[in-house]
Backbone as a printed PyTorch tensor [residue, N CA C, xyz], in Angstrom:
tensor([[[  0.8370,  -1.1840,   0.0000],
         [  0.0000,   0.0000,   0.0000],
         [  0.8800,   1.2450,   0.0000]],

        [[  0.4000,   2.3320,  -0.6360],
         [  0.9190,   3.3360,  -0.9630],
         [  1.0770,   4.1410,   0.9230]],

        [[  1.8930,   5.4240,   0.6320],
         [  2.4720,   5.8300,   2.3310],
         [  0.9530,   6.6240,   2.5820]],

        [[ -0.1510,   7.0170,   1.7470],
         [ -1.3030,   7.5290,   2.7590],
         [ -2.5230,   6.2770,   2.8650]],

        [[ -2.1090,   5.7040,   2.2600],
         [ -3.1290,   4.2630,   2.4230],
         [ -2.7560,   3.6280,   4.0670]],

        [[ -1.1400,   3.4830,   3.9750],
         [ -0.5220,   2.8970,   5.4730],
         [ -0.8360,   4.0700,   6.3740]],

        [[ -0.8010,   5.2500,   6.1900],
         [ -0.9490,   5.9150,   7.0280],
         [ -2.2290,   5.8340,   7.8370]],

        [[ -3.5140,   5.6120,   6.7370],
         [ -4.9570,   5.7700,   7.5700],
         [ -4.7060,   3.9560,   8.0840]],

        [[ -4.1890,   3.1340,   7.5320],
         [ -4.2640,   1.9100,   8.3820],
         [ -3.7800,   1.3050,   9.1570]],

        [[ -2.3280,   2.5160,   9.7170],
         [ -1.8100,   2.2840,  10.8770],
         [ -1.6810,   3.7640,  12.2700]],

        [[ -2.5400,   4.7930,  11.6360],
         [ -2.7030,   5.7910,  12.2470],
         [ -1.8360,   6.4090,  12.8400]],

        [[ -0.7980,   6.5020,  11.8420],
         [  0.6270,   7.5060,  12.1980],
         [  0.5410,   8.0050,  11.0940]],

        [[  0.7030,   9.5920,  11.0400],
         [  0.7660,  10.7940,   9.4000],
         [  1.8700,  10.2310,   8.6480]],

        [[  1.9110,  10.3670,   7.5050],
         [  2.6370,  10.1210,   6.2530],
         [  4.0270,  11.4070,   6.9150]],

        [[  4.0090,  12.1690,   7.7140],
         [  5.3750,  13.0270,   7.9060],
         [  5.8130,  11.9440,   9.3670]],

        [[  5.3090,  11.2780,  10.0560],
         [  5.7700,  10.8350,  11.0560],
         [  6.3000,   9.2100,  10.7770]],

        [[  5.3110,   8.9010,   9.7780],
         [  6.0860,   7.8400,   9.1830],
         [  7.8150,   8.1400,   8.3780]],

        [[  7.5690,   8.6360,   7.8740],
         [  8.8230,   9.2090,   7.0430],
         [  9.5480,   9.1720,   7.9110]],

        [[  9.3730,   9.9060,   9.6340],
         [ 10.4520,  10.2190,  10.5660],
         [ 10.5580,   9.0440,  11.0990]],

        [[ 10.2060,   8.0340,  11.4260],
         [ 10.5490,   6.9500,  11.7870],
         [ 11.3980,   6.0960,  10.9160]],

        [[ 11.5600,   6.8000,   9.6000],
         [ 11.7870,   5.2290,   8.7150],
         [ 13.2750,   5.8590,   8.8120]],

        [[ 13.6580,   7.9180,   9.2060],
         [ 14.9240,   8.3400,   8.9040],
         [ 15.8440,   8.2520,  10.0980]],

        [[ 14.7920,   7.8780,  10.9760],
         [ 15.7350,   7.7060,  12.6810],
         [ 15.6590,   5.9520,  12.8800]],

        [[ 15.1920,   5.0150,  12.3780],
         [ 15.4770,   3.3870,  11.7070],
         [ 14.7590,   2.5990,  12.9350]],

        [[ 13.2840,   3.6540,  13.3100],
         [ 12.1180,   2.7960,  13.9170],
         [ 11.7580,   1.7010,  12.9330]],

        [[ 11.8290,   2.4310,  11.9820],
         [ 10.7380,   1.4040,  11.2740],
         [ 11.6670,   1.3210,   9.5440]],

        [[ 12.1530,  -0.1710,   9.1090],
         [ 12.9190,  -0.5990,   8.1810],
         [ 12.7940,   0.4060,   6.7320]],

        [[ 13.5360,   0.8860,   5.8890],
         [ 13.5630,   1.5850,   4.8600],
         [ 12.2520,   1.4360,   4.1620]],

        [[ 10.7240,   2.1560,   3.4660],
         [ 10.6480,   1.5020,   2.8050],
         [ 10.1600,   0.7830,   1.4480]],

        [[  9.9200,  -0.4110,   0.9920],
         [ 10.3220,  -0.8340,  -0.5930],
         [ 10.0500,   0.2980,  -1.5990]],

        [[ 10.0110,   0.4790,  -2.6890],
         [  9.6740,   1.7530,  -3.5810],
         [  9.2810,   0.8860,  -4.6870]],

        [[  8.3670,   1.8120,  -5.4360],
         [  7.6600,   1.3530,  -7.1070],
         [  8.9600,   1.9810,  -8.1500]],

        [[  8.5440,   1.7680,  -9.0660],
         [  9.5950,   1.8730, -10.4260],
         [ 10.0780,   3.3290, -10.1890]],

        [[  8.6700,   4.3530,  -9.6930],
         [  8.3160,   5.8160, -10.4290],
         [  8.9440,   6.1080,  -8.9310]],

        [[  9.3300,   5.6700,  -7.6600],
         [ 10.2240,   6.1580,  -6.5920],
         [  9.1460,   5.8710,  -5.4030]],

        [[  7.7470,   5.9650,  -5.6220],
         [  6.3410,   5.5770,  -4.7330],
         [  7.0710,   4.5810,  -3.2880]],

        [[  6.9070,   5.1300,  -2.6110],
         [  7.2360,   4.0350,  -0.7810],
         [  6.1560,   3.0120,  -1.2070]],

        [[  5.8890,   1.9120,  -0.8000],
         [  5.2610,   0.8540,  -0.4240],
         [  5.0390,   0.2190,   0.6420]],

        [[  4.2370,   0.2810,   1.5150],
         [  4.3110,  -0.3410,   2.7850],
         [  3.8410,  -1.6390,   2.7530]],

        [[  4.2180,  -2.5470,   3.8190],
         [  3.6290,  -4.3850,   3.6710],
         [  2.7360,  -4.3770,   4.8780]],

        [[  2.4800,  -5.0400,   5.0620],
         [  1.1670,  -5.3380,   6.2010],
         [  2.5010,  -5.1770,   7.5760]],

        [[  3.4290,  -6.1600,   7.7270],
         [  4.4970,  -5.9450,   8.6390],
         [  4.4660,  -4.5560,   8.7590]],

        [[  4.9620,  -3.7440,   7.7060],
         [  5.3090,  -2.6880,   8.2560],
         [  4.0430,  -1.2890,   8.8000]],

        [[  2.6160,  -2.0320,   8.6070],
         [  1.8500,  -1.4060,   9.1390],
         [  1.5450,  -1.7600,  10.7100]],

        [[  1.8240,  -3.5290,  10.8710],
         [  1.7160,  -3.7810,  12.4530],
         [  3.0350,  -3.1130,  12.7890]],

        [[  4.2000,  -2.6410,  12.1340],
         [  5.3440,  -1.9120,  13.8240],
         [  4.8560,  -0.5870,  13.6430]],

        [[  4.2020,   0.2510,  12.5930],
         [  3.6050,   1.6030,  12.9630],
         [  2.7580,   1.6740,  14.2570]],

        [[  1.8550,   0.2980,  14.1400],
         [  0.8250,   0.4410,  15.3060],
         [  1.5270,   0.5440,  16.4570]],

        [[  1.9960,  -0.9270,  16.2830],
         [  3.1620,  -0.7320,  18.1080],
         [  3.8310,   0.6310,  18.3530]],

        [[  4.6970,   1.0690,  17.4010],
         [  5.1810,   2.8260,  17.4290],
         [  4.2820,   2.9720,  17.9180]],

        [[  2.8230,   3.5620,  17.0230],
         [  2.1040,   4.2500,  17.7530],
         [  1.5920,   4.1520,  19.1630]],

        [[  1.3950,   3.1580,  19.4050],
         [  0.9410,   2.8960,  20.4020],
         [  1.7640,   3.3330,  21.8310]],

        [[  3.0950,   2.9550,  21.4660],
         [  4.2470,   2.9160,  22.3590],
         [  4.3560,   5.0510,  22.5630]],

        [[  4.7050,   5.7100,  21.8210],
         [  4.1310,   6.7420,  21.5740],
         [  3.2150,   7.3820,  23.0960]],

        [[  1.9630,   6.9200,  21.8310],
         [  0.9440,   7.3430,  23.3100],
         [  1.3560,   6.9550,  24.5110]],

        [[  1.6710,   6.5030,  25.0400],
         [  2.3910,   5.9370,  26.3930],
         [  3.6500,   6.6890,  26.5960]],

        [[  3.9630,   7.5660,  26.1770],
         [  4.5830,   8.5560,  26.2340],
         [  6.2920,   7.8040,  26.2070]],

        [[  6.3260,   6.4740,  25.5310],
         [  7.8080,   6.5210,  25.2950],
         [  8.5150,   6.9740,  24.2130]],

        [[  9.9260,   7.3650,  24.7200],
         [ 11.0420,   8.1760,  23.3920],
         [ 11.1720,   7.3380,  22.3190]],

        [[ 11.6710,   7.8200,  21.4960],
         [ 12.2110,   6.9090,  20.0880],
         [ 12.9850,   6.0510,  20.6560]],

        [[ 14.0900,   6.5620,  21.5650],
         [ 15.2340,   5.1670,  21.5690],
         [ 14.5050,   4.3880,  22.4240]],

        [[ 13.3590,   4.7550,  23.5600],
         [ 12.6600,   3.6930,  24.5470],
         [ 12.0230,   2.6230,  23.5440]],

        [[ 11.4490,   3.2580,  22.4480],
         [ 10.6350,   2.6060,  21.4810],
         [ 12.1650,   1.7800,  20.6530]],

        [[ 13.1050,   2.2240,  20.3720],
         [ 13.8610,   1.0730,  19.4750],
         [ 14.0970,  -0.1300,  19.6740]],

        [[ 13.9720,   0.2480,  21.6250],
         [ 14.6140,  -0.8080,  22.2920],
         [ 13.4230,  -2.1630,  22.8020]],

        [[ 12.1340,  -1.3690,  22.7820],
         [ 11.1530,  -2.2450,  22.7270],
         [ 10.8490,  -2.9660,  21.7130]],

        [[ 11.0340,  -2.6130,  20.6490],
         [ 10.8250,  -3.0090,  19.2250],
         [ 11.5320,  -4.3830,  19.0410]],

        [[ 12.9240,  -4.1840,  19.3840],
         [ 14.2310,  -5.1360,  19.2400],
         [ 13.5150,  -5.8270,  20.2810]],

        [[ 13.3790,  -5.6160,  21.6060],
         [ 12.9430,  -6.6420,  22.3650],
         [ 11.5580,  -7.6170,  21.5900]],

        [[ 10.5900,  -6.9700,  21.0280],
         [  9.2860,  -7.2120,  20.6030],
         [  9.7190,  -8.0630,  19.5590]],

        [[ 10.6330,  -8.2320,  18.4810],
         [ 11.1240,  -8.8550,  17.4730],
         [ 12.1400, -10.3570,  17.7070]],

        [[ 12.2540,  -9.8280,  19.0410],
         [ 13.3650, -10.7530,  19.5970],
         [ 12.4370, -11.7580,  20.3190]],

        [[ 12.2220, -13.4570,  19.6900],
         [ 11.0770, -13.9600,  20.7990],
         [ 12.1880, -14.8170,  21.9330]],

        [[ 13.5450, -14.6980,  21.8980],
         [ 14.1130, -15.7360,  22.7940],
         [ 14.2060, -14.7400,  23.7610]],

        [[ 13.4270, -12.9640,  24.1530],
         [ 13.9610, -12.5020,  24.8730],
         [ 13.3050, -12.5410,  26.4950]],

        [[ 13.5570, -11.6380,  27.4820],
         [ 12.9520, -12.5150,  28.8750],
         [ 11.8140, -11.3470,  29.2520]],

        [[ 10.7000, -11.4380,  29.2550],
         [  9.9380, -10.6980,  29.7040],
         [ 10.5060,  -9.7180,  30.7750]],

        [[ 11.3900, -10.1620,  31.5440],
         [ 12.0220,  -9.2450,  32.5530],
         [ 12.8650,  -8.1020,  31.7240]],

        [[ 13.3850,  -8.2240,  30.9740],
         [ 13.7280,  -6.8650,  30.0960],
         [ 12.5810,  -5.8910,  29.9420]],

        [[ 11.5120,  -6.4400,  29.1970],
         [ 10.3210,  -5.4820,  28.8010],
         [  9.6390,  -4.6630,  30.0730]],

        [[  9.6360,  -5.8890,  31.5820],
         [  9.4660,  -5.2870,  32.3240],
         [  9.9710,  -3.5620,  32.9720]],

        [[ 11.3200,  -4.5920,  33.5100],
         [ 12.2930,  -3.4180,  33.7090],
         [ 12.1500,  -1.8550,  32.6440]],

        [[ 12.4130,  -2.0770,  31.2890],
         [ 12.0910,  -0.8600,  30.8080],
         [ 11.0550,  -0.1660,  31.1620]],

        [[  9.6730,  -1.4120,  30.8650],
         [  8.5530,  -0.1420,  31.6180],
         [  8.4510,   0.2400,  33.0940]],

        [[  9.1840,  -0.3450,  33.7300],
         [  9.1010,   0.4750,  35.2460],
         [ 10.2420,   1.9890,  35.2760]],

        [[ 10.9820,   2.0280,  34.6920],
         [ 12.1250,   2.9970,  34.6260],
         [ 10.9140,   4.2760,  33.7350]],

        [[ 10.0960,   3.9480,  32.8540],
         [  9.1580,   5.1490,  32.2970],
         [  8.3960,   5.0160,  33.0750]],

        [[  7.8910,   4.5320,  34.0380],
         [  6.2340,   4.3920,  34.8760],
         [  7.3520,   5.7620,  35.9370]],

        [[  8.3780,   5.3470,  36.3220],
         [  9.0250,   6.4160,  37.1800],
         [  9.0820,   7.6410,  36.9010]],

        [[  9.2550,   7.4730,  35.3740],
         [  9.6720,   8.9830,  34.7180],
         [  8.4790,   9.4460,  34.7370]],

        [[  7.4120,   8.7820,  34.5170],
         [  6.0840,   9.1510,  34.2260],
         [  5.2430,   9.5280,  35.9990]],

        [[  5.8960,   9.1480,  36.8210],
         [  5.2450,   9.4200,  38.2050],
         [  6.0870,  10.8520,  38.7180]],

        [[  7.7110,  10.9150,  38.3410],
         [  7.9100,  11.9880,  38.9860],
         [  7.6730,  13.1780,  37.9360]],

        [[  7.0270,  12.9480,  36.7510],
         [  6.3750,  14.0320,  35.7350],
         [  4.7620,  14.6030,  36.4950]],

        [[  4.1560,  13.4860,  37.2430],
         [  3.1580,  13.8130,  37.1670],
         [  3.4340,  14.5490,  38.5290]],

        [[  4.1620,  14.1880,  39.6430],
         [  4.2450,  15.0480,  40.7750],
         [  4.9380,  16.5910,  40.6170]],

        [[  5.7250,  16.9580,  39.5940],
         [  6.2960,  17.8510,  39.4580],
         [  4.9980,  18.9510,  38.8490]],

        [[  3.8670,  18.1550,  38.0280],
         [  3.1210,  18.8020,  37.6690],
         [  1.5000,  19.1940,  38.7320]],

        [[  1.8850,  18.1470,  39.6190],
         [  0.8810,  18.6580,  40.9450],
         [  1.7280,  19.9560,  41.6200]],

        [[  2.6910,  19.9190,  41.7930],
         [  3.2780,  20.8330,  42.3740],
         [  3.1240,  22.4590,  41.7550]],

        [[  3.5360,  22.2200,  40.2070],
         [  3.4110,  23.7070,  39.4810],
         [  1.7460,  24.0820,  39.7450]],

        [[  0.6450,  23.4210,  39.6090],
         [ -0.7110,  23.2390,  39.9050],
         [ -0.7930,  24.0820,  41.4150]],

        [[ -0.4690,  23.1650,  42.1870],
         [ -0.3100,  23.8200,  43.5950],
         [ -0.3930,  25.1400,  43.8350]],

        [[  1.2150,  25.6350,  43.4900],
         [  1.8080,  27.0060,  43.4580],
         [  0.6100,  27.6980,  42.6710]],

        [[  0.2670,  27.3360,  41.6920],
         [ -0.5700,  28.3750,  40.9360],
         [ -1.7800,  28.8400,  41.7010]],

        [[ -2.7820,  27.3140,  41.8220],
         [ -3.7880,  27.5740,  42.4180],
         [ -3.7900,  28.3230,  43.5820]],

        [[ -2.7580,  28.2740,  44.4090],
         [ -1.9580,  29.3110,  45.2540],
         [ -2.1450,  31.0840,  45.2440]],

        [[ -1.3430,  30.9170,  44.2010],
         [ -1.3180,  32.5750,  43.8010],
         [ -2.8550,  33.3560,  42.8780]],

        [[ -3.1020,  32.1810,  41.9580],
         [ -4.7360,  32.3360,  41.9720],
         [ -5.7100,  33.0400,  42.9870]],

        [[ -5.5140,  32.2160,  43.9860],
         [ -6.2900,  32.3700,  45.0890],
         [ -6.1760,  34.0010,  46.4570]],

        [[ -4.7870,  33.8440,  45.8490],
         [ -4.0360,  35.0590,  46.3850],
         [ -4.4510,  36.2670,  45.5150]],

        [[ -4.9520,  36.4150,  44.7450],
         [ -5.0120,  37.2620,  43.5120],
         [ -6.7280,  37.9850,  43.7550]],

        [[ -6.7430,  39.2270,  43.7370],
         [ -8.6030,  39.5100,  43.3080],
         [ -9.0470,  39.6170,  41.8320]],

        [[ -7.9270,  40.0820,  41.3980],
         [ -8.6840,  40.0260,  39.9220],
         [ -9.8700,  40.9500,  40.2620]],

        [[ -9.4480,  41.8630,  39.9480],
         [-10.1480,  43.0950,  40.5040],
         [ -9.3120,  44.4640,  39.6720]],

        [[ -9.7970,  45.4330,  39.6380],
         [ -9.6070,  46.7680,  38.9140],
         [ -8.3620,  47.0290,  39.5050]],

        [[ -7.4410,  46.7520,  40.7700],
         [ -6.7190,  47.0900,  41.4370],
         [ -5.2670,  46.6820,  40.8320]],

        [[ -4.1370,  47.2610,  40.4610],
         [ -2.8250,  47.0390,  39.6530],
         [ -2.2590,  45.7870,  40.3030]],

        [[ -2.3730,  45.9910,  41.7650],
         [ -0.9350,  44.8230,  42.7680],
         [ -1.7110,  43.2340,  42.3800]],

        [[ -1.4150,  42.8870,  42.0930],
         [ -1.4220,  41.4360,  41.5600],
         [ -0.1620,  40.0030,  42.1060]],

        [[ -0.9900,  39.4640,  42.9130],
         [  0.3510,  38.5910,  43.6250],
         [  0.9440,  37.3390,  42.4320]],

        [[  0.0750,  37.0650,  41.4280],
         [  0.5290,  36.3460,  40.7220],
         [  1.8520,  36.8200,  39.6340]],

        [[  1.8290,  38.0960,  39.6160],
         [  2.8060,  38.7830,  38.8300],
         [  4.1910,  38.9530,  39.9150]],

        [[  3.3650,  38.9760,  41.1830],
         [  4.7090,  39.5980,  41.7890],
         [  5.3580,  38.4480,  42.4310]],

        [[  4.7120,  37.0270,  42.4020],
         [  5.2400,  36.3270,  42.6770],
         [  6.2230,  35.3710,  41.6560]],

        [[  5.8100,  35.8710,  40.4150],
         [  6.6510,  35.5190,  38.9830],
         [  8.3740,  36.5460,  39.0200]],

        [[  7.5870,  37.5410,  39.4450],
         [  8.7870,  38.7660,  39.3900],
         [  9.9370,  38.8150,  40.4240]],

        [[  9.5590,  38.0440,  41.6790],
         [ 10.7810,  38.0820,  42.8040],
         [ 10.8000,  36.6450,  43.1880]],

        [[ 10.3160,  35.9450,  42.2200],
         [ 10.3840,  34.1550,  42.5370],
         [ 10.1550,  33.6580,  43.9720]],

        [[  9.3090,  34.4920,  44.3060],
         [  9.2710,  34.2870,  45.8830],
         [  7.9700,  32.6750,  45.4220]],

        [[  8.0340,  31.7810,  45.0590],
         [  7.0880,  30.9300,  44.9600],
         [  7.9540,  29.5180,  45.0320]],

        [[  6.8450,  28.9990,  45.7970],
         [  7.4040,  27.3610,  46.3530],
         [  8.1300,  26.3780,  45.1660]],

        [[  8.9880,  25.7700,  45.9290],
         [ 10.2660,  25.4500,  44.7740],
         [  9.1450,  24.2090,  44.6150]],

        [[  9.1010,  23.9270,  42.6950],
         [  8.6890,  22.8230,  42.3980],
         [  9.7600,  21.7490,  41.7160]],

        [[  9.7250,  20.5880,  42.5590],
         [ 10.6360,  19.4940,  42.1370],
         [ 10.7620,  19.3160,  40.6080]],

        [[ 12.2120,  19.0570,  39.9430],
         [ 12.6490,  18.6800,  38.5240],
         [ 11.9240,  17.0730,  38.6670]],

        [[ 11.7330,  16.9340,  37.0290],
         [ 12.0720,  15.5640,  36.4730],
         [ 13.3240,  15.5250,  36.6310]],

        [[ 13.8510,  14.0070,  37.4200],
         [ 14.7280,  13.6060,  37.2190],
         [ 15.2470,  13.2600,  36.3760]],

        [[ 16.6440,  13.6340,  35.4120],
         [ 16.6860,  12.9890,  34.1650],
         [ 17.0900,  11.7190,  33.8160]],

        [[ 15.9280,  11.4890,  32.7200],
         [ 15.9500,  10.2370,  32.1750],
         [ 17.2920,   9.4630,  32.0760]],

        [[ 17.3700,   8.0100,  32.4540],
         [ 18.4360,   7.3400,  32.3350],
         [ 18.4410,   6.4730,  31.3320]],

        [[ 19.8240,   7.0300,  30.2290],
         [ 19.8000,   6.2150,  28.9790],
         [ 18.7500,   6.3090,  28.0450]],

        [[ 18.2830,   7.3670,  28.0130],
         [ 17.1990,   7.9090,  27.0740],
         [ 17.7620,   9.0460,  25.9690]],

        [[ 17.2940,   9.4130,  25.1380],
         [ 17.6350,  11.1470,  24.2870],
         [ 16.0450,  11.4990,  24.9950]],

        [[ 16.0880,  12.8580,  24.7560],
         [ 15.1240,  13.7000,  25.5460],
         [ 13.8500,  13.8410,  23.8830]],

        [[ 14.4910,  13.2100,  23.2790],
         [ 13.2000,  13.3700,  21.9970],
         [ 11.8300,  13.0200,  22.1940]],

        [[ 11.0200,  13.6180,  21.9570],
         [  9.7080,  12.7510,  22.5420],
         [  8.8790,  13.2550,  21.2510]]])
């Protein structure tokens, strides 16, 4: 099938396919006489997994390495594990870092009248950083930051 035929039947865009095939998610691929990509049914089931893997918010290289694992059947479920607990982490101290910015806001929100009056604590608490330190993502281990 032609690259917008694979595209509606594996629900990744014809530009994101392309980017997968130039960072070597997904195998080169075949071409018609006139230069036309061709996709095979294979290469519409690893779009899905991409995609899928994707939504779950893993990187390209998290995804290469699942892939190779996914292709690989002598491999030990404890690999696949392990990877996804190292993103369930990344993905828990993302979500606390983002209760926290939440926090602070609803904070200064609340602090705020929003009213005809200039002094505004949400500005002035942007302006002298006087606002509660919110914890980093820890950075990813053995990842690129591509997402």
């Amino acid at each position: 099938m032609n690259i917008g035929e694979a595209a509606a039947a594996s629900g990744v865009s014809a530009k994101m396919m392309r980017h997968y095939e130039s960072v070597a998610l997904l195998p080169p691929a075949g071409r018609t006489e006139s230069g036309y990509r061709q996709y095979t049914d294979k290469d519409i089931h690893t779009l899905r997994f991409i995609r899928r893997a994707r939504d779950l918010g893993f990187s390209i290289d998290e995804i290469r390495g699942l892939l190779s694992l996914w292709q690989d059947r002598g491999r030990s479920s404890r690999q696949v594990k392990a990877l996804a607990l190292v993103h369930l982490e990344d993905l828990q101290a993302k979500i606390e870092e983002i209760q926290a910015m939440k926090t602070t806001l609803e904070h200064l929100v609340h602090c705020c009248h929003g009213d005809e009056r200039p002094d505004c604590p949400i500005l002035e608490g942007l302006e002298s950083g006087a606002l509660p330190a919110t914890p980093r993502v820890r950075k990813p281990r053995g990842r690129e930051g591509h997402r």
